[in-house]
Amino acid sequence: MSIDQLARDFTKAVAEDNAEVYQSYWADDIVSLEPMPDSPMARVEGREALLQKHAWWNENAEVHDTTTEGPFVFGDQFAVNYSMDVTMDGERSQMSEVGLYTVKDGKIAEERFFYGQAGS
Amino acid sequence: MSIDQLARDFTKAVAEDNAEVYQSYWADDIVSLEPMPDSPMARVEGREALLQKHAWWNENAEVHDTTTEGPFVFGDQFAVNYSMDVTMDGERSQMSEVGLYTVKDGKIAEERFFYGQAGS
């Protein structure tokens, strides 16, 4: 499968919250990175740990709306833009981030989330 | 300057088409990459060559409207989302792409453009 096709299938499954499909693209040793140096979420490694991260998110975040744009492809990487209207700890906010995915041997070996910066 | 601040200043200057400011963030040996393997634009290296790339673009593209979203930061990289309404070779189209920038020693050492993929 070409990376274009993989990227489209994965992004569609994420947009539809079709976990069975998008998780089928994870490598067993997938690494998931967030720019939160002091958090246990900074680096999550392996399918089991990533499933736990997702479970944590589903328990702690109430997602009112989400939009997905992309994928955008370069070489063995693709980017997806996410916007989310979410309530966490009783606080509702609009988040946006870019997910950067690295593909190896037809599976997603790494995902890395870039956070939006407040205006200058 | 923090990467957050650099990313915000750079993105603001790009959005305002303020070349003097955004070019001041380029490293002299900046590398600019496009996912077009057979094109001379695939890899452009150095400030002079990148200025020529920009001149080529300005001569060949009529940009009707452009929007910029971001920046989104992770470590020494940041992403910016671009949408553009542009006419090239007499054909008007809506393009979107993600620019991924890598910062070294306070300058942009690499820019890499991810292209949007048509729907599934």
PDB file of C-alpha atoms in Angstrom:
ATOM      1  CA  MET A   1       0.000   0.000   0.000  1.00  0.00           C
ATOM      2  CA  SER A   2       1.349   3.440  -0.911  1.00  0.00           C
ATOM      3  CA  ILE A   3       1.868   5.938   1.879  1.00  0.00           C
ATOM      4  CA  ASP A   4      -0.757   8.173   0.231  1.00  0.00           C
ATOM      5  CA  GLN A   5      -3.339   5.407   0.528  1.00  0.00           C
ATOM      6  CA  LEU A   6      -2.284   4.422   4.046  1.00  0.00           C
ATOM      7  CA  ALA A   7      -2.418   8.080   5.139  1.00  0.00           C
ATOM      8  CA  ARG A   8      -5.895   8.553   3.660  1.00  0.00           C
ATOM      9  CA  ASP A   9      -7.266   5.331   5.186  1.00  0.00           C
ATOM     10  CA  PHE A  10      -5.797   6.088   8.599  1.00  0.00           C
ATOM     11  CA  THR A  11      -7.037   9.701   8.622  1.00  0.00           C
ATOM     12  CA  LYS A  12     -10.530   8.652   7.535  1.00  0.00           C
ATOM     13  CA  ALA A  13     -10.665   6.057  10.315  1.00  0.00           C
ATOM     14  CA  VAL A  14      -9.517   8.599  12.902  1.00  0.00           C
ATOM     15  CA  ALA A  15     -12.102  11.120  11.671  1.00  0.00           C
ATOM     16  CA  GLU A  16     -14.798   8.445  11.984  1.00  0.00           C
ATOM     17  CA  ASP A  17     -13.420   7.292  15.363  1.00  0.00           C
ATOM     18  CA  ASN A  18     -13.077   3.815  13.869  1.00  0.00           C
ATOM     19  CA  ALA A  19     -10.520   2.461  16.362  1.00  0.00           C
ATOM     20  CA  GLU A  20     -10.380  -1.020  14.866  1.00  0.00           C
ATOM     21  CA  VAL A  21      -9.208   0.366  11.532  1.00  0.00           C
ATOM     22  CA  TYR A  22      -6.821   3.096  12.689  1.00  0.00           C
ATOM     23  CA  GLN A  23      -5.211   0.854  15.315  1.00  0.00           C
ATOM     24  CA  SER A  24      -4.557  -1.744  12.623  1.00  0.00           C
ATOM     25  CA  TYR A  25      -2.052   0.725  11.143  1.00  0.00           C
ATOM     26  CA  TRP A  26      -0.051   1.005  14.375  1.00  0.00           C
ATOM     27  CA  ALA A  27       3.254  -0.857  14.534  1.00  0.00           C
ATOM     28  CA  ASP A  28       3.403  -3.056  17.627  1.00  0.00           C
ATOM     29  CA  ASP A  29       6.275  -0.915  18.914  1.00  0.00           C
ATOM     30  CA  ILE A  30       4.679   2.407  17.949  1.00  0.00           C
ATOM     31  CA  VAL A  31       6.041   5.445  19.809  1.00  0.00           C
ATOM     32  CA  SER A  32       3.643   8.278  20.690  1.00  0.00           C
ATOM     33  CA  LEU A  33       5.170  11.646  21.613  1.00  0.00           C
ATOM     34  CA  GLU A  34       3.648  14.779  23.176  1.00  0.00           C
ATOM     35  CA  PRO A  35       5.508  18.025  23.920  1.00  0.00           C
ATOM     36  CA  MET A  36       4.951  17.719  27.691  1.00  0.00           C
ATOM     37  CA  PRO A  37       8.419  17.009  29.131  1.00  0.00           C
ATOM     38  CA  ASP A  38       7.213  16.399  32.686  1.00  0.00           C
ATOM     39  CA  SER A  39       4.261  14.184  31.822  1.00  0.00           C
ATOM     40  CA  PRO A  40       4.091  10.408  31.567  1.00  0.00           C
ATOM     41  CA  MET A  41       2.416  11.147  28.209  1.00  0.00           C
ATOM     42  CA  ALA A  42       5.635  12.684  26.849  1.00  0.00           C
ATOM     43  CA  ARG A  43       6.680   9.300  25.482  1.00  0.00           C
ATOM     44  CA  VAL A  44       4.413   6.283  25.275  1.00  0.00           C
ATOM     45  CA  GLU A  45       5.868   3.179  23.686  1.00  0.00           C
ATOM     46  CA  GLY A  46       4.144   0.107  22.354  1.00  0.00           C
ATOM     47  CA  ARG A  47       0.603  -0.834  21.392  1.00  0.00           C
ATOM     48  CA  GLU A  48      -0.518  -1.740  24.920  1.00  0.00           C
ATOM     49  CA  ALA A  49       0.709   1.522  26.435  1.00  0.00           C
ATOM     50  CA  LEU A  50      -0.907   3.522  23.620  1.00  0.00           C
ATOM     51  CA  LEU A  51      -4.223   1.754  24.178  1.00  0.00           C
ATOM     52  CA  GLN A  52      -3.967   2.802  27.837  1.00  0.00           C
ATOM     53  CA  LYS A  53      -3.253   6.391  26.786  1.00  0.00           C
ATOM     54  CA  HIS A  54      -6.379   6.335  24.614  1.00  0.00           C
ATOM     55  CA  ALA A  55      -8.411   4.846  27.475  1.00  0.00           C
ATOM     56  CA  TRP A  56      -7.151   7.605  29.789  1.00  0.00           C
ATOM     57  CA  TRP A  57      -8.152  10.230  27.228  1.00  0.00           C
ATOM     58  CA  ASN A  58     -11.613   8.723  26.745  1.00  0.00           C
ATOM     59  CA  GLU A  59     -12.180   8.691  30.503  1.00  0.00           C
ATOM     60  CA  ASN A  60     -10.936  12.226  31.125  1.00  0.00           C
ATOM     61  CA  ALA A  61     -11.975  14.239  28.081  1.00  0.00           C
ATOM     62  CA  GLU A  62     -15.464  15.033  26.892  1.00  0.00           C
ATOM     63  CA  VAL A  63     -15.126  15.782  23.191  1.00  0.00           C
ATOM     64  CA  HIS A  64     -17.987  17.915  21.851  1.00  0.00           C
ATOM     65  CA  ASP A  65     -16.721  18.253  18.321  1.00  0.00           C
ATOM     66  CA  THR A  66     -13.639  17.396  16.331  1.00  0.00           C
ATOM     67  CA  THR A  67     -12.487  18.202  12.824  1.00  0.00           C
ATOM     68  CA  THR A  68      -9.734  16.535  10.841  1.00  0.00           C
ATOM     69  CA  GLU A  69      -7.892  17.970   7.864  1.00  0.00           C
ATOM     70  CA  GLY A  70      -5.464  16.092   5.679  1.00  0.00           C
ATOM     71  CA  PRO A  71      -3.495  13.975   5.319  1.00  0.00           C
ATOM     72  CA  PHE A  72      -0.491  15.902   3.990  1.00  0.00           C
ATOM     73  CA  VAL A  73       2.328  13.675   2.791  1.00  0.00           C
ATOM     74  CA  PHE A  74       6.106  14.010   2.420  1.00  0.00           C
ATOM     75  CA  GLY A  75       8.253  10.923   1.904  1.00  0.00           C
ATOM     76  CA  ASP A  76       7.582   8.426   4.682  1.00  0.00           C
ATOM     77  CA  GLN A  77       5.765  10.958   6.848  1.00  0.00           C
ATOM     78  CA  PHE A  78       2.312  12.476   6.826  1.00  0.00           C
ATOM     79  CA  ALA A  79       0.623  15.227   8.826  1.00  0.00           C
ATOM     80  CA  VAL A  80      -2.993  15.538   9.976  1.00  0.00           C
ATOM     81  CA  ASN A  81      -4.507  18.733  11.403  1.00  0.00           C
ATOM     82  CA  TYR A  82      -6.874  18.329  14.325  1.00  0.00           C
ATOM     83  CA  SER A  83      -9.241  20.837  15.905  1.00  0.00           C
ATOM     84  CA  MET A  84     -11.180  19.861  18.974  1.00  0.00           C
ATOM     85  CA  ASP A  85     -13.831  21.332  21.214  1.00  0.00           C
ATOM     86  CA  VAL A  86     -13.247  19.541  24.496  1.00  0.00           C
ATOM     87  CA  THR A  87     -14.023  19.701  28.224  1.00  0.00           C
ATOM     88  CA  MET A  88     -11.346  18.505  30.650  1.00  0.00           C
ATOM     89  CA  ASP A  89     -11.353  19.044  34.421  1.00  0.00           C
ATOM     90  CA  GLY A  90     -14.565  21.028  33.996  1.00  0.00           C
ATOM     91  CA  GLU A  91     -12.931  23.479  31.596  1.00  0.00           C
ATOM     92  CA  ARG A  92     -14.107  23.728  28.007  1.00  0.00           C
ATOM     93  CA  SER A  93     -11.584  24.811  25.399  1.00  0.00           C
ATOM     94  CA  GLN A  94     -10.826  24.761  21.678  1.00  0.00           C
ATOM     95  CA  MET A  95      -7.590  22.946  20.933  1.00  0.00           C
ATOM     96  CA  SER A  96      -5.774  22.516  17.697  1.00  0.00           C
ATOM     97  CA  GLU A  97      -2.734  20.422  16.955  1.00  0.00           C
ATOM     98  CA  VAL A  98      -0.828  18.785  14.131  1.00  0.00           C
ATOM     99  CA  GLY A  99      -0.139  15.049  14.239  1.00  0.00           C
ATOM    100  CA  LEU A 100       3.021  14.020  12.387  1.00  0.00           C
ATOM    101  CA  TYR A 101       3.143  10.298  11.560  1.00  0.00           C
ATOM    102  CA  THR A 102       6.194   8.318  10.437  1.00  0.00           C
ATOM    103  CA  VAL A 103       5.590   5.124   8.449  1.00  0.00           C
ATOM    104  CA  LYS A 104       7.975   2.157   8.360  1.00  0.00           C
ATOM    105  CA  ASP A 105       7.267  -1.165   6.692  1.00  0.00           C
ATOM    106  CA  GLY A 106       3.658  -0.192   6.059  1.00  0.00           C
ATOM    107  CA  LYS A 107       2.873   0.639   9.691  1.00  0.00           C
ATOM    108  CA  ILE A 108       2.901   3.815  11.781  1.00  0.00           C
ATOM    109  CA  ALA A 109       6.138   3.642  13.763  1.00  0.00           C
ATOM    110  CA  GLU A 110       5.811   7.050  15.419  1.00  0.00           C
ATOM    111  CA  GLU A 111       3.204   9.721  16.047  1.00  0.00           C
ATOM    112  CA  ARG A 112       4.221  13.140  17.294  1.00  0.00           C
ATOM    113  CA  PHE A 113       1.810  15.917  18.261  1.00  0.00           C
ATOM    114  CA  PHE A 114       2.637  19.575  17.675  1.00  0.00           C
ATOM    115  CA  TYR A 115       0.673  22.004  19.843  1.00  0.00           C
ATOM    116  CA  GLY A 116      -0.689  25.340  18.725  1.00  0.00           C
ATOM    117  CA  GLN A 117       0.918  28.461  20.123  1.00  0.00           C
ATOM    118  CA  ALA A 118      -1.139  31.397  21.343  1.00  0.00           C
ATOM    119  CA  GLY A 119      -0.840  34.522  19.193  1.00  0.00           C
ATOM    120  CA  SER A 120       2.073  36.908  19.402  1.00  0.00           C
TER     121      SER A 120
ATOM    122  CA  MET B   1      14.769  33.544  21.687  1.00  0.00           C
ATOM    123  CA  SER B   2      12.574  30.535  22.479  1.00  0.00           C
ATOM    124  CA  ILE B   3      11.373  28.391  19.613  1.00  0.00           C
ATOM    125  CA  ASP B   4       7.793  29.378  20.528  1.00  0.00           C
ATOM    126  CA  GLN B   5       8.630  33.045  20.020  1.00  0.00           C
ATOM    127  CA  LEU B   6      10.676  32.422  16.882  1.00  0.00           C
ATOM    128  CA  ALA B   7       7.857  30.302  15.419  1.00  0.00           C
ATOM    129  CA  ARG B   8       5.253  32.978  16.179  1.00  0.00           C
ATOM    130  CA  ASP B   9       7.373  35.820  14.735  1.00  0.00           C
ATOM    131  CA  PHE B  10       8.215  33.849  11.608  1.00  0.00           C
ATOM    132  CA  THR B  11       4.611  32.743  11.001  1.00  0.00           C
ATOM    133  CA  LYS B  12       3.295  36.279  11.507  1.00  0.00           C
ATOM    134  CA  ALA B  13       5.851  37.638   9.019  1.00  0.00           C
ATOM    135  CA  VAL B  14       4.924  34.968   6.457  1.00  0.00           C
ATOM    136  CA  ALA B  15       1.206  35.722   6.935  1.00  0.00           C
ATOM    137  CA  GLU B  16       1.913  39.421   6.371  1.00  0.00           C
ATOM    138  CA  ASP B  17       4.252  38.651   3.452  1.00  0.00           C
ATOM    139  CA  ASN B  18       6.973  40.542   5.305  1.00  0.00           C
ATOM    140  CA  ALA B  19       9.950  39.027   3.476  1.00  0.00           C
ATOM    141  CA  GLU B  20      12.560  41.083   5.304  1.00  0.00           C
ATOM    142  CA  VAL B  21      11.484  39.649   8.640  1.00  0.00           C
ATOM    143  CA  TYR B  22      10.839  36.017   7.694  1.00  0.00           C
ATOM    144  CA  GLN B  23      14.024  35.780   5.648  1.00  0.00           C
ATOM    145  CA  SER B  24      15.988  37.031   8.663  1.00  0.00           C
ATOM    146  CA  TYR B  25      15.117  33.692  10.334  1.00  0.00           C
ATOM    147  CA  TRP B  26      16.630  31.623   7.511  1.00  0.00           C
ATOM    148  CA  ALA B  27      19.994  30.020   8.156  1.00  0.00           C
ATOM    149  CA  ASP B  28      22.453  30.890   5.371  1.00  0.00           C
ATOM    150  CA  ASP B  29      22.568  27.201   4.443  1.00  0.00           C
ATOM    151  CA  ILE B  30      18.794  26.639   4.769  1.00  0.00           C
ATOM    152  CA  VAL B  31      17.460  23.595   2.915  1.00  0.00           C
ATOM    153  CA  SER B  32      13.983  23.786   1.334  1.00  0.00           C
ATOM    154  CA  LEU B  33      12.299  20.503   0.387  1.00  0.00           C
ATOM    155  CA  GLU B  34       9.213  19.754  -1.730  1.00  0.00           C
ATOM    156  CA  PRO B  35       7.763  16.267  -2.425  1.00  0.00           C
ATOM    157  CA  MET B  36       8.415  16.539  -6.170  1.00  0.00           C
ATOM    158  CA  PRO B  37      11.201  14.031  -6.861  1.00  0.00           C
ATOM    159  CA  ASP B  38      11.690  15.003 -10.496  1.00  0.00           C
ATOM    160  CA  SER B  39      11.647  18.746  -9.999  1.00  0.00           C
ATOM    161  CA  PRO B  40      14.562  21.124  -9.435  1.00  0.00           C
ATOM    162  CA  MET B  41      12.404  22.377  -6.532  1.00  0.00           C
ATOM    163  CA  ALA B  42      12.711  19.021  -4.740  1.00  0.00           C
ATOM    164  CA  ARG B  43      15.768  20.289  -2.872  1.00  0.00           C
ATOM    165  CA  VAL B  44      16.892  23.888  -2.810  1.00  0.00           C
ATOM    166  CA  GLU B  45      19.915  24.667  -0.688  1.00  0.00           C
ATOM    167  CA  GLY B  46      21.176  27.979   0.594  1.00  0.00           C
ATOM    168  CA  ARG B  47      19.768  31.487   0.948  1.00  0.00           C
ATOM    169  CA  GLU B  48      20.537  32.574  -2.623  1.00  0.00           C
ATOM    170  CA  ALA B  49      18.868  29.534  -4.173  1.00  0.00           C
ATOM    171  CA  LEU B  50      15.825  29.946  -1.926  1.00  0.00           C
ATOM    172  CA  LEU B  51      15.511  33.607  -2.922  1.00  0.00           C
ATOM    173  CA  GLN B  52      15.485  32.429  -6.551  1.00  0.00           C
ATOM    174  CA  LYS B  53      12.804  29.863  -5.723  1.00  0.00           C
ATOM    175  CA  HIS B  54      10.674  32.619  -4.193  1.00  0.00           C
ATOM    176  CA  ALA B  55      11.278  34.851  -7.232  1.00  0.00           C
ATOM    177  CA  TRP B  56      10.200  32.000  -9.518  1.00  0.00           C
ATOM    178  CA  TRP B  57       7.021  31.536  -7.466  1.00  0.00           C
ATOM    179  CA  ASN B  58       6.221  35.249  -7.491  1.00  0.00           C
ATOM    180  CA  GLU B  59       6.626  35.359 -11.278  1.00  0.00           C
ATOM    181  CA  ASN B  60       4.592  32.227 -11.985  1.00  0.00           C
ATOM    182  CA  ALA B  61       1.817  32.190  -9.395  1.00  0.00           C
ATOM    183  CA  GLU B  62      -1.008  34.682  -8.954  1.00  0.00           C
ATOM    184  CA  VAL B  63      -2.108  34.327  -5.350  1.00  0.00           C
ATOM    185  CA  HIS B  64      -5.679  35.535  -4.783  1.00  0.00           C
ATOM    186  CA  ASP B  65      -5.895  34.654  -1.128  1.00  0.00           C
ATOM    187  CA  THR B  66      -3.859  32.845   1.480  1.00  0.00           C
ATOM    188  CA  THR B  67      -4.511  31.794   5.048  1.00  0.00           C
ATOM    189  CA  THR B  68      -2.007  30.731   7.663  1.00  0.00           C
ATOM    190  CA  GLU B  69      -2.691  28.687  10.785  1.00  0.00           C
ATOM    191  CA  GLY B  70      -0.228  28.037  13.560  1.00  0.00           C
ATOM    192  CA  PRO B  71       2.513  27.729  14.485  1.00  0.00           C
ATOM    193  CA  PHE B  72       2.407  24.282  16.140  1.00  0.00           C
ATOM    194  CA  VAL B  73       5.552  23.431  18.078  1.00  0.00           C
ATOM    195  CA  PHE B  74       7.328  20.228  19.098  1.00  0.00           C
ATOM    196  CA  GLY B  75      10.930  20.339  20.313  1.00  0.00           C
ATOM    197  CA  ASP B  76      13.079  22.078  17.699  1.00  0.00           C
ATOM    198  CA  GLN B  77      10.424  21.851  15.000  1.00  0.00           C
ATOM    199  CA  PHE B  78       7.255  23.755  14.227  1.00  0.00           C
ATOM    200  CA  ALA B  79       4.473  23.311  11.689  1.00  0.00           C
ATOM    201  CA  VAL B  80       2.409  25.935   9.866  1.00  0.00           C
ATOM    202  CA  ASN B  81      -0.747  25.173   7.876  1.00  0.00           C
ATOM    203  CA  TYR B  82      -1.202  27.028   4.621  1.00  0.00           C
ATOM    204  CA  SER B  83      -4.258  27.327   2.392  1.00  0.00           C
ATOM    205  CA  MET B  84      -3.986  29.166  -0.866  1.00  0.00           C
ATOM    206  CA  ASP B  85      -6.239  30.253  -3.706  1.00  0.00           C
ATOM    207  CA  VAL B  86      -3.857  30.498  -6.635  1.00  0.00           C
ATOM    208  CA  THR B  87      -3.720  30.653 -10.429  1.00  0.00           C
ATOM    209  CA  MET B  88      -0.799  28.959 -12.190  1.00  0.00           C
ATOM    210  CA  ASP B  89      -0.539  28.269 -15.928  1.00  0.00           C
ATOM    211  CA  GLY B  90      -4.019  29.754 -16.301  1.00  0.00           C
ATOM    212  CA  GLU B  91      -5.529  27.233 -13.893  1.00  0.00           C
ATOM    213  CA  ARG B  92      -7.066  28.416 -10.633  1.00  0.00           C
ATOM    214  CA  SER B  93      -7.024  25.997  -7.698  1.00  0.00           C
ATOM    215  CA  GLN B  94      -7.234  25.773  -3.924  1.00  0.00           C
ATOM    216  CA  MET B  95      -4.097  24.292  -2.435  1.00  0.00           C
ATOM    217  CA  SER B  96      -3.325  23.399   1.126  1.00  0.00           C
ATOM    218  CA  GLU B  97      -0.077  22.225   2.617  1.00  0.00           C
ATOM    219  CA  VAL B  98       1.777  21.901   5.889  1.00  0.00           C
ATOM    220  CA  GLY B  99       5.205  23.495   6.280  1.00  0.00           C
ATOM    221  CA  LEU B 100       7.460  21.744   8.777  1.00  0.00           C
ATOM    222  CA  TYR B 101      10.379  23.885   9.976  1.00  0.00           C
ATOM    223  CA  THR B 102      13.472  22.693  11.819  1.00  0.00           C
ATOM    224  CA  VAL B 103      15.337  25.227  13.961  1.00  0.00           C
ATOM    225  CA  LYS B 104      19.057  25.042  14.767  1.00  0.00           C
ATOM    226  CA  ASP B 105      21.024  27.700  16.619  1.00  0.00           C
ATOM    227  CA  GLY B 106      18.103  30.125  16.459  1.00  0.00           C
ATOM    228  CA  LYS B 107      17.672  29.919  12.669  1.00  0.00           C
ATOM    229  CA  ILE B 108      15.522  27.840  10.331  1.00  0.00           C
ATOM    230  CA  ALA B 109      17.848  25.136   9.018  1.00  0.00           C
ATOM    231  CA  GLU B 110      15.216  23.256   7.000  1.00  0.00           C
ATOM    232  CA  GLU B 111      11.719  23.748   5.643  1.00  0.00           C
ATOM    233  CA  ARG B 112       9.762  20.817   4.287  1.00  0.00           C
ATOM    234  CA  PHE B 113       6.355  21.041   2.619  1.00  0.00           C
ATOM    235  CA  PHE B 114       3.740  18.308   2.995  1.00  0.00           C
ATOM    236  CA  TYR B 115       1.087  18.266   0.260  1.00  0.00           C
ATOM    237  CA  GLY B 116      -2.583  17.552   0.780  1.00  0.00           C
ATOM    238  CA  GLN B 117      -3.946  14.280  -0.569  1.00  0.00           C
ATOM    239  CA  ALA B 118      -7.196  14.109  -2.490  1.00  0.00           C
ATOM    240  CA  GLY B 119     -10.057  12.374  -0.655  1.00  0.00           C
ATOM    241  CA  SER B 120     -10.294   8.651  -0.145  1.00  0.00           C
TER     242      SER B 120
END
